[in-house]
XYZ file of C-alpha atoms in Angstrom:
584
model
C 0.000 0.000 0.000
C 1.213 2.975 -0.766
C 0.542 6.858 -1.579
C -0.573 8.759 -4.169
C 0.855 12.216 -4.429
C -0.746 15.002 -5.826
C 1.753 15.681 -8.359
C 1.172 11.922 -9.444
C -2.721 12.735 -9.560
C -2.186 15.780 -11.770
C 0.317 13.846 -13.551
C -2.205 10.994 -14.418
C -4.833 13.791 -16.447
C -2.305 13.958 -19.030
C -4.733 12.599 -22.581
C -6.916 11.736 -19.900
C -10.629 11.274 -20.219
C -12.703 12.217 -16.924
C -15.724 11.695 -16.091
C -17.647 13.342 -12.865
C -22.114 13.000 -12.881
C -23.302 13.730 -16.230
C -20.069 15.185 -17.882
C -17.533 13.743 -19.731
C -13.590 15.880 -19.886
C -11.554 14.897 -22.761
C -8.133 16.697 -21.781
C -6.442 15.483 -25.000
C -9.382 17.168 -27.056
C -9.986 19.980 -24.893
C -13.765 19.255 -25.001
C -16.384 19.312 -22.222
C -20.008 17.231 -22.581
C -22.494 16.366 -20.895
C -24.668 12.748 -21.343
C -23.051 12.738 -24.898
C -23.890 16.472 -25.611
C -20.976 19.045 -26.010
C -20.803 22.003 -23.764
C -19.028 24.982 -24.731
C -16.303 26.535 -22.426
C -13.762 29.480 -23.295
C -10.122 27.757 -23.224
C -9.348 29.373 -19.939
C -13.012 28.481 -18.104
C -11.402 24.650 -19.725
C -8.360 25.074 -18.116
C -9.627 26.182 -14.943
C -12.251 23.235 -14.423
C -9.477 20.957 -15.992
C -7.021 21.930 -12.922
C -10.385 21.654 -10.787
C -11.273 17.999 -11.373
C -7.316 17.087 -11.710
C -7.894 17.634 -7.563
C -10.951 16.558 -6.839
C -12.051 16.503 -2.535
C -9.752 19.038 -1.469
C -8.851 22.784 -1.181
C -7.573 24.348 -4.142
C -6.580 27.919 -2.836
C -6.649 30.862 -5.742
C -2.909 31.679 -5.925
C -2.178 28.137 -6.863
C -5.222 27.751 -9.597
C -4.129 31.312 -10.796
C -0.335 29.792 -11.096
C -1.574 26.840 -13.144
C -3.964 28.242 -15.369
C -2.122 31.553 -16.042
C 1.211 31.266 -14.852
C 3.364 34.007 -13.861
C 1.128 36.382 -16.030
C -0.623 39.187 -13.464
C -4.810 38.129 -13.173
C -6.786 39.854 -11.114
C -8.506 36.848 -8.762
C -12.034 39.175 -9.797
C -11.573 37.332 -13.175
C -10.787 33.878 -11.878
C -14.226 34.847 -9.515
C -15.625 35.490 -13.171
C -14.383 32.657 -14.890
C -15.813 30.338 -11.708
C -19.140 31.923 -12.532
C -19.479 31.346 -16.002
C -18.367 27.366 -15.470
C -21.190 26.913 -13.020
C -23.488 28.196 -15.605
C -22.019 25.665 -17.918
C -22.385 22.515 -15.131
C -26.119 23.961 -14.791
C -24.382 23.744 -10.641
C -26.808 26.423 -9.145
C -28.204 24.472 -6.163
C -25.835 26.738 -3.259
C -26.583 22.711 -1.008
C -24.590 20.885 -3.738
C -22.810 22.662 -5.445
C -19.895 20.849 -7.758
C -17.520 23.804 -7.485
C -17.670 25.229 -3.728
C -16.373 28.176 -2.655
C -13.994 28.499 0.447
C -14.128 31.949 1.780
C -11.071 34.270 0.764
C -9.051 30.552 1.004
C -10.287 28.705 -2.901
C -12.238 26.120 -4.301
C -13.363 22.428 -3.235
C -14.612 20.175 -6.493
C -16.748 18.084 -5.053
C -18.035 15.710 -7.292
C -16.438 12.165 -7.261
C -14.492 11.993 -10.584
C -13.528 8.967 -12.289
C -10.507 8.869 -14.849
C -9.337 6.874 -18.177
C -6.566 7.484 -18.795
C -4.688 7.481 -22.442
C -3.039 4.200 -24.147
C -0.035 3.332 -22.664
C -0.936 3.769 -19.258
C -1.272 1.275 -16.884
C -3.599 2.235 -15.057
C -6.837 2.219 -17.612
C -9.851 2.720 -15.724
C -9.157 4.732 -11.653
C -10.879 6.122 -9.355
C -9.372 9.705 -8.443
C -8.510 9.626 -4.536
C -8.920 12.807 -2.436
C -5.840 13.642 -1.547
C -3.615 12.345 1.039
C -5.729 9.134 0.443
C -3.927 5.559 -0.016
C -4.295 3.484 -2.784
C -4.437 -0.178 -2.669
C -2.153 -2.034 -4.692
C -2.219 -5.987 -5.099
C 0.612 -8.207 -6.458
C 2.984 -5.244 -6.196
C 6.237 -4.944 -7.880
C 8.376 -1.800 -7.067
C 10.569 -2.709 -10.010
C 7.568 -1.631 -12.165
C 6.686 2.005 -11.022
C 7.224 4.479 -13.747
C 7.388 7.145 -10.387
C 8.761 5.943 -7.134
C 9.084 2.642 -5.396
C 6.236 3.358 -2.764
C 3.627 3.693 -5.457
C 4.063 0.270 -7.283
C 1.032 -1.115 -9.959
C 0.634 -4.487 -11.774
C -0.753 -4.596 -15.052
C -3.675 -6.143 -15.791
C -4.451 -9.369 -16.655
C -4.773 -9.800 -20.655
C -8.423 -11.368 -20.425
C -9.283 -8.369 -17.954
C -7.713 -6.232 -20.352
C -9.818 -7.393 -23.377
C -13.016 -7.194 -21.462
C -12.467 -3.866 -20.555
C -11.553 -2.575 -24.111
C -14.670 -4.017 -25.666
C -17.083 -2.692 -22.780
C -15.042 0.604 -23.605
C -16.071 -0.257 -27.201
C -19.678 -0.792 -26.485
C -19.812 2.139 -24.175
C -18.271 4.731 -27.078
C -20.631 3.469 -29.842
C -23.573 4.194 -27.549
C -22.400 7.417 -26.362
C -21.907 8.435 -29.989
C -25.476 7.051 -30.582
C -27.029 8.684 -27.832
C -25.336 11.897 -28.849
C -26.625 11.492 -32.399
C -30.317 11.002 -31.614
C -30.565 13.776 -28.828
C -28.619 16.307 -31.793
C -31.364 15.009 -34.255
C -33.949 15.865 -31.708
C -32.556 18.961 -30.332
C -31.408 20.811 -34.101
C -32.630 23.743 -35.178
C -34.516 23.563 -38.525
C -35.216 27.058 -40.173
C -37.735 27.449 -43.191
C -37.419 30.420 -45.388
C -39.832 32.488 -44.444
C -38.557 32.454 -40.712
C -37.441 35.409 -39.360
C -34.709 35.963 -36.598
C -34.535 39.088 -34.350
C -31.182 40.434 -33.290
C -31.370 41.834 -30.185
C -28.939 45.097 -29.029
C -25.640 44.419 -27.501
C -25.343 43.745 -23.782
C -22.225 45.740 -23.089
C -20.874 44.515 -19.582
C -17.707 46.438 -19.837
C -16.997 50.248 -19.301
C -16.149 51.234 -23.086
C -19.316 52.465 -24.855
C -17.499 52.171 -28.410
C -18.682 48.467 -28.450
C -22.449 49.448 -28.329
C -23.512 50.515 -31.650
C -20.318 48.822 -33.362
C -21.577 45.181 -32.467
C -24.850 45.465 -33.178
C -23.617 46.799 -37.020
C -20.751 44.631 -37.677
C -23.405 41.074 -36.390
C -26.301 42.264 -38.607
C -23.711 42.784 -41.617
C -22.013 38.926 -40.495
C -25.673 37.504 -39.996
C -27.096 39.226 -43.011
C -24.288 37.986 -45.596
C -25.879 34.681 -46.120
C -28.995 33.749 -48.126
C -29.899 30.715 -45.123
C -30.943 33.512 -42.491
C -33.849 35.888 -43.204
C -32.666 38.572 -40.537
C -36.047 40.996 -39.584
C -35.586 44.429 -41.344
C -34.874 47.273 -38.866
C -38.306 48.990 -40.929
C -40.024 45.887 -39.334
C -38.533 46.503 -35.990
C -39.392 50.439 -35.309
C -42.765 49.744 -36.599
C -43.351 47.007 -33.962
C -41.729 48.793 -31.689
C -44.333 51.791 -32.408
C -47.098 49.122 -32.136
C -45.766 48.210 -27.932
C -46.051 52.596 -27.732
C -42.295 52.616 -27.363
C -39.624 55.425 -28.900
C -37.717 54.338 -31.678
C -34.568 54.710 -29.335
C -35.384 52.252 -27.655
C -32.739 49.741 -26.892
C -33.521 46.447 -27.933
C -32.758 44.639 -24.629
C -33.490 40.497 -24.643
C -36.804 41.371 -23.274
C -37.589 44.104 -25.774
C -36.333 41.737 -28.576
C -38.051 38.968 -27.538
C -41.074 41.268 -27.492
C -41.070 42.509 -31.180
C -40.068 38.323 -31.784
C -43.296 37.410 -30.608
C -44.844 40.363 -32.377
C -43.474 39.547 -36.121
C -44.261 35.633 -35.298
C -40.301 36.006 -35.670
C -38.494 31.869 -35.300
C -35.886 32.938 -32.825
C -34.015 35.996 -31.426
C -30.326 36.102 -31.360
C -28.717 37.843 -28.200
C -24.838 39.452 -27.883
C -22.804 40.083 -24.589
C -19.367 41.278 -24.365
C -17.317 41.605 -20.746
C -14.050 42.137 -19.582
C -11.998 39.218 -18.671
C -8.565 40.670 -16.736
C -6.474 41.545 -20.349
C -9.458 40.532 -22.609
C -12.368 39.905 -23.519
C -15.638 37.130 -23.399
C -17.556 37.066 -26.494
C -21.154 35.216 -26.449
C -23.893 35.186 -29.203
C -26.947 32.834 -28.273
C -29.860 31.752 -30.538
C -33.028 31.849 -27.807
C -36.668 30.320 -29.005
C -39.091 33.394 -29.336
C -41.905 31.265 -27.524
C -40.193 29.696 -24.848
C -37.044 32.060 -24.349
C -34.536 28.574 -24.471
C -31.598 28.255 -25.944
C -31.255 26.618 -29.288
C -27.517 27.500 -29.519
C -24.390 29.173 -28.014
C -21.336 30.440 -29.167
C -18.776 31.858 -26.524
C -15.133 32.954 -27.485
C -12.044 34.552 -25.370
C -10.731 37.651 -26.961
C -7.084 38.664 -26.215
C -7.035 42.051 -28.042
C -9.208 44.646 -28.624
C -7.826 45.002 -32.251
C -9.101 41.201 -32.299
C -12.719 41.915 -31.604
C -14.341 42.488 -35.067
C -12.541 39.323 -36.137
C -13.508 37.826 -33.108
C -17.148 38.112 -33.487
C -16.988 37.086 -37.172
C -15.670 33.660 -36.291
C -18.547 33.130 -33.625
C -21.261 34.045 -35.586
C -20.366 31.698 -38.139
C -19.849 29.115 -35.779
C -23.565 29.752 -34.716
C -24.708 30.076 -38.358
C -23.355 26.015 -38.605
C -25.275 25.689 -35.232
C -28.647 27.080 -36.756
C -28.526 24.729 -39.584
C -26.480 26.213 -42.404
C -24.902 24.033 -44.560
C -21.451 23.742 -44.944
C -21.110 24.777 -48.412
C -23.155 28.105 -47.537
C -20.587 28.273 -45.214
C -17.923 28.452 -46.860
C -19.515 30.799 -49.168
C -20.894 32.994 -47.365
C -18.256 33.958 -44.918
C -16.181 36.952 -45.625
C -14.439 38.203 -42.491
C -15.488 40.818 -40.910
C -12.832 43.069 -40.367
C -12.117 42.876 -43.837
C -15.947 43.877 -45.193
C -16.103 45.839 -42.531
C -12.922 47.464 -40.787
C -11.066 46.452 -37.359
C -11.151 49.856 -36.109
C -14.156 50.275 -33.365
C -13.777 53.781 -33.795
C -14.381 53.830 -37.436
C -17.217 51.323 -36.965
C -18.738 53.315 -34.028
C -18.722 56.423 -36.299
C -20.312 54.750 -39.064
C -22.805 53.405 -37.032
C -23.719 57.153 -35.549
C -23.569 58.187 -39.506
C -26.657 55.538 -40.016
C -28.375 56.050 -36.782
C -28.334 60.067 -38.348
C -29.434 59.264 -41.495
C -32.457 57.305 -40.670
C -33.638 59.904 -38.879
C -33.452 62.150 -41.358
C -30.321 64.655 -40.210
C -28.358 64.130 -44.144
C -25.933 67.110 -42.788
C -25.173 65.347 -39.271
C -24.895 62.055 -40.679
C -22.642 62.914 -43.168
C -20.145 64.181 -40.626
C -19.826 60.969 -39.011
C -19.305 59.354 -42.294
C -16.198 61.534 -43.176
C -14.725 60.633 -39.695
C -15.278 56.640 -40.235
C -13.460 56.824 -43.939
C -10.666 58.629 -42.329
C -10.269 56.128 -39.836
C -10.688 53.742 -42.211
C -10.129 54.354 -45.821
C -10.965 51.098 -47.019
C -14.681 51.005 -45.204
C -16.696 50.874 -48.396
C -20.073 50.540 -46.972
C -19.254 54.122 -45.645
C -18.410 55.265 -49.109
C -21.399 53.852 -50.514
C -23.635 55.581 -48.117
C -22.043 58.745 -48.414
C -22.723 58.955 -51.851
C -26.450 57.762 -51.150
C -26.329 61.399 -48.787
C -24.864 63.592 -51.199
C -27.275 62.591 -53.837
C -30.017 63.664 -51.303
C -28.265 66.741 -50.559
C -28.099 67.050 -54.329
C -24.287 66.963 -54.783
C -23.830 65.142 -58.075
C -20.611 64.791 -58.395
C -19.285 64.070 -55.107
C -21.858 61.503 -54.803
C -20.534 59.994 -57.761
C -17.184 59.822 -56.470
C -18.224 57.887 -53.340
C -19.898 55.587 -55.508
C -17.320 54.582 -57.498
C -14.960 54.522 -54.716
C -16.922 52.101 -53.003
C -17.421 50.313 -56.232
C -13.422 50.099 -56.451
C -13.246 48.701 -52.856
C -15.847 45.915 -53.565
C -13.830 42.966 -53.518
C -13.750 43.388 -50.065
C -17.256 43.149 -49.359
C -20.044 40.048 -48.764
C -21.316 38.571 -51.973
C -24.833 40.200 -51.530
C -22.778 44.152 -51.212
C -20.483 43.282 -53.581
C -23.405 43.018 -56.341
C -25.233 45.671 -55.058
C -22.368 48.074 -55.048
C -21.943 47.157 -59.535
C -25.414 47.816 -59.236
C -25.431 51.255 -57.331
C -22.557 52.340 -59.994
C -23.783 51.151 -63.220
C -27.345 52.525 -62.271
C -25.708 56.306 -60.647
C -22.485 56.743 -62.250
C -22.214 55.571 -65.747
C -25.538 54.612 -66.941
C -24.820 51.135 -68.050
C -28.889 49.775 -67.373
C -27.767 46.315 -69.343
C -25.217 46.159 -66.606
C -27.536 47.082 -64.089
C -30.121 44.448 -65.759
C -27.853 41.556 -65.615
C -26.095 42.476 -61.808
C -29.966 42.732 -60.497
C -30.715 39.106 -61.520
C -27.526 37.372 -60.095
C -28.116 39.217 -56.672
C -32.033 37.561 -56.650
C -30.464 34.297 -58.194
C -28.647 34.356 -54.453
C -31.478 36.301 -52.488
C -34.672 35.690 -54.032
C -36.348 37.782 -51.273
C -34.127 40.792 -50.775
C -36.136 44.447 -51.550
C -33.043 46.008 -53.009
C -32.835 43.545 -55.669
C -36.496 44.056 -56.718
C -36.316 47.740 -56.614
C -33.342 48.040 -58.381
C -35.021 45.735 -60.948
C -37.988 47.760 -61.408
C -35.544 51.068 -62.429
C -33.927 48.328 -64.643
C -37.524 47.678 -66.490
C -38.342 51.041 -66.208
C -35.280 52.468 -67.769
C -35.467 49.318 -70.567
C -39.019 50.870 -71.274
C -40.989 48.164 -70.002
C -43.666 49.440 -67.554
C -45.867 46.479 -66.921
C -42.592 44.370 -65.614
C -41.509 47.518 -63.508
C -45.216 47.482 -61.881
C -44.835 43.515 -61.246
C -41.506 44.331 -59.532
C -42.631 47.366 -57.796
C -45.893 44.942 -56.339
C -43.365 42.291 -55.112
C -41.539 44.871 -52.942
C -44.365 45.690 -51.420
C -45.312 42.051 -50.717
C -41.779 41.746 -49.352
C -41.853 44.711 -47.593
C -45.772 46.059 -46.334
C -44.418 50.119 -45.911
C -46.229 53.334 -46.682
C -42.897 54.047 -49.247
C -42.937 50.987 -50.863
C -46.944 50.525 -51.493
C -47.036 54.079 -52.673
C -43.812 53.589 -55.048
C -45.889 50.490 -56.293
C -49.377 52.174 -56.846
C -47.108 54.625 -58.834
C -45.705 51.854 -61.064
C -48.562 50.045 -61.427
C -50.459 53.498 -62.821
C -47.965 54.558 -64.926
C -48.607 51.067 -66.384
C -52.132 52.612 -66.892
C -53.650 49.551 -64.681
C -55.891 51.369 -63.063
C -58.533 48.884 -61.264
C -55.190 47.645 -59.718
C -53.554 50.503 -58.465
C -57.277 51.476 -56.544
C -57.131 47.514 -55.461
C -53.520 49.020 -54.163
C -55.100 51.762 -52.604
C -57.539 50.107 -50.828
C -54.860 47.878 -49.368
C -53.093 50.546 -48.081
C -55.873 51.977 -46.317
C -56.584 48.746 -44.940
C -53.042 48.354 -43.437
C -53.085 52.004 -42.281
C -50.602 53.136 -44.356
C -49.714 56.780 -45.632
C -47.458 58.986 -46.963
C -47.478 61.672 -49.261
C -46.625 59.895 -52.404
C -50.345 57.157 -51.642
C -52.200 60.652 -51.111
C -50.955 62.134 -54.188
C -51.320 58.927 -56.071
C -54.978 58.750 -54.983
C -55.932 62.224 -56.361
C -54.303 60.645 -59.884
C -55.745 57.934 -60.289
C -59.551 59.459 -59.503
C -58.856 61.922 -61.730
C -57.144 59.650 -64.685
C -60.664 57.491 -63.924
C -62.701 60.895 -64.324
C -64.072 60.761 -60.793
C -64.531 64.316 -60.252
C -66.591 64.557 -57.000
C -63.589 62.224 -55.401
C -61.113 64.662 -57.180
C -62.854 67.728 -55.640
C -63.733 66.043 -52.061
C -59.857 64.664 -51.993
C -58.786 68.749 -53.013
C -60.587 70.311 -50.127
C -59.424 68.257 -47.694
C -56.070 68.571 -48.393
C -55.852 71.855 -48.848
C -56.475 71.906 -44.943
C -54.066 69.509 -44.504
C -49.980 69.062 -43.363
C -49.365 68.620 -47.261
C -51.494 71.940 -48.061
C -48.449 73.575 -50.899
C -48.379 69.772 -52.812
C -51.661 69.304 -53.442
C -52.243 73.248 -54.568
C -49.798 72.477 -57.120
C -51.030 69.626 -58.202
C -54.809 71.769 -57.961
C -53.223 74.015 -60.285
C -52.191 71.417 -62.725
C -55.375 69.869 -63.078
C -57.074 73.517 -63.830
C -54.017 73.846 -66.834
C -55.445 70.146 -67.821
C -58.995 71.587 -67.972
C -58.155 75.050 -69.138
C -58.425 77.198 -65.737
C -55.215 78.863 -66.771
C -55.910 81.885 -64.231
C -57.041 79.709 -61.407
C -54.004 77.708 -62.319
C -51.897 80.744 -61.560
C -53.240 81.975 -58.560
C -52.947 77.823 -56.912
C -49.364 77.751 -58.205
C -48.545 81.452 -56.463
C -50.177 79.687 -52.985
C -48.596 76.868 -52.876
C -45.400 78.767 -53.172
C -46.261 81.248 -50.677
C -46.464 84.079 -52.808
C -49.856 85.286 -51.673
């Protein structure tokens, strides 16, 4: 009889297989499961339960799990308290009366559980019970000539028949595992359809630097958007749900508020995003959660070292969760470009972007464009800031310098996604040179890839329209709106469809989009048009007075005094033109 050090019980862990309740440790392949199903853990929460169940039954104070796991390098024991936390989450070890990991106040940690090893071929030991230590082992037949350590700690090997029976019941026990594992993956996978829609919800930002708030939630929409496989809700969809709970359009979309507007859009699932400081880094974690139930489908955790690594970072996570949700390898692999290349590595260039966008929706073209100028400087090669640049100057009505961002953007498009790539040729050969063949042929390889995506069919209707084929533009223009039910895309298709002279559809159009509660200037005006192109005069008159009266009072006296130079009113004509531009 002799006794087992703990050196010698570290020692034996080397390529060693543990196993403790439900879990299973491989410490060769650095992978955690539990009852056949994998658990994820950063490589440092690994290394710190590895150390852990290497000394099971006994005290494990901080300084020495800190030396182990990190060395000499300085940690701050708040992350090892952090790190602690996170692996409890992952053992599902919340009951405080037995708890696996225990803590010992201001001394360390106890592991609890009993923990069973197997060690690697070419041990002697195949199949041991992990002592507590200071425990004795019981040796029979011993031969100190055969102890690979010391003379006091002597083993026999096993009997050949013993040995056989216990690699075949290792046999038996590996195909079932991988069985088990099999059917509870085919039970637990996520299957997506096409029309289901995912929410993504607003970063939780659990460390003190703000730059990661708007950046995140920009550079995962752009990763999660960049493949055909996920039908990501539009941000249109969100505000107007968000209108529909009575909340701002400021409003942070918290998990709660996400999961909120996921039940509201009949959405499939809701991705969440957390990022928190970890000593000298940083943990990254996406999750997929069920709208219905709030579970979670699938997780995605990753340890950052450097904050230039971030972007990167969270482009290699949400691919892994993309495989996670379903997507097959091959859209993968095609779908995939890394993020800090479509995108930039600079936070600060990301966080002004995102400002630039946040401006722009709201309709501030000056202040936005500010914030664009500062992202290109910090990043020259951020196209998706050129391209929107050139979207604002066009608004602003600056020609030519929107056609320079264009085409810069267009020159930078090799480093984009697929799905910008095409629509920046598109953007160019539509803006800057004219090319509408080009324009044609771009618009049907993007929906070849994205058969639902509204830029596509817009930017195929101003194909059509510029090819002079109205009734194709008006079929284009309807599937937008199908695609996306908004006051600017139903009035931009009961435009089409009129100037395609269909006129029983566009008031089948209209009457849609007073069903739905939709309005805008451009579904007012197009009402008065198509009464009057029908010869409805009493609707023509009753839709004048009204809104005359109305917020759009100078629009609709000019388009009065057009229909009195239609019918020959050429001094009432005057006088409504001389109103509506304030002149009397």
């Amino acid at each position: 009889m002799g006794n087992v050090s703990r050196e010698n019980v570290t020692n034996l862990g080397n390529g060693a297989l543990y196993r403790f309740g439900a879990f299973s440790l491989d410490s060769c392949k650095r992978t955690l499961s539990r009852a056949g199903s994998p658990v994820s853990l950063t490589p440092k929460a690994f290394d710190v339960l590895h150390f852990l169940v290497q000394n099971p039954s006994r005290l494990v104070t901080k300084e020495e799990l800190l030396q182990a796991v990190w060395g000499n390098a300085f940690v701050e024991e708040g992350n090892l308290t952090q790190y602690i936390s996170h692996l409890r989450k992952a053992l599902g070890d919340n009951s405080e009366d037995s708890r696996l990991i225990v803590t010992i106040a201001r001394k360390g940690y106890q592991f609890t559980e009993r923990v069973t090893v197997t060690a690697e071929p070419g041990d002697i030991e195949k199949h041991a019970a992990l002592p507590a230590a200071g425990s004795e082992l019981v040796e029979t037949d011993a031969r100190p000539e055969d102890s690979p350590t010391s003379s006091k700690a002597t083993k026999s090997p096993l009997p050949r028949l013993q040995l056989r029976r216990w690699i075949a019941a290792a046999a038996v026990s590996v195909v079932l595992a991988a069985a088990f594992w099999l059917y509870w993956s085919h039970r637990h996978r996520v299957v997506l359809s096409s029309s289901d829609t995912i929410v993504l919800s607003d970063l939780k930002n659990e460390t003190s630097d703000p730059v990661f708030d708007d950046t995140m939630d920009l550079a995962l929409r752009y990763g999660m958007e960049q493949t055909p496989y996920l039908n990501i809700l539009g941000r249109d969809k969100v505000l107007g749900t968000l209108a529909q709970l009575k909340l701002p359009p400021t409003t942070t979309l918290t998990s709660v508020i996400a999961r909120q507007v996921c039940v509201n859009t009949n959405s499939r699932l809701m991705i969440s995003q957390a990022i928190a400081d970890v000593g000298n880094g940083y943990i990254l974690e996406l999750r997929a959660l069920d709208c219905g139930s709030g579970a979670t489908l699938a997780k995605e955790q990753v340890d950052i070292g450097q904050r230039n690594e971030i972007v990167h970072a969270l482009g290699v996570a949400a691919a892994r969760l993309r495989a996670k949700l379903g997507e097959p390898a091959a859209s993968l692999a095609r779908f995939n470009q890394p993020l800090e290349k479509a995108l930039s590595s600079s936070l600060e260039a990301l966080q002004a972007a995102a400002q630039g966008n946040k401006l722009s929706l709201a309709g501030d073209a000056e202040g936005s464009l500010k914030d664009f100028q500062r992202a290109v400087e910090l990043d020259p090669n951020l196209a998706i800031t050129h391209e929107r640049m050139g979207a604002v100057y066009l608004f602003l009505g600056k020609t030519e310098l929107s056609e320079a961002s264009y085409t810069r953007a267009y020159e930078l498009r090799d480093r984009l996604r697929e799905k910008d790539r095409l629509a920046f040729e598109i953007t160019y050969y539509s803006n800057v040179i004219g090319d509408w063949e080009k324009e044609y042929s771009c618009v049907l390889r993007l929906l070849d890839i994205f058969p639902r995506d509204t830029f596509a069919h817009a930017n195929l209707r101003e194909a059509f329209v510029h090819l002079g084929q109205p009734d194709k533009a008006a079929d284009e223009a309807a599937e937008v709106a199908r695609l996306r039910q908004s006051s600017y895309y139903f009035g931009s298709a009961i435009q089409s469809i009129r100037y395609a002279s269909r006129l029983n559809e566009a008031k089948s159009w209209l009457a849609k989009a007073d069903a739905l509660k939709l309005d805008n200037l451009l579904i007012r005006r197009e009402r008065l048009i198509v009464a009057f192109a029908a010869g409805d005069r009493d609707t023509v008159e009753k839709i004048l007075m009204e809104e005359e009266r109305g917020k759009y009072r100078e629009d609709f006296l000019h388009e009065h005094s057009l229909i009195d130079i239609q019918q020959g009113r050429f001094h009432s004509a005057e006088q409504l033109r001389r109103q509506a531009l304030g002149q009397t």
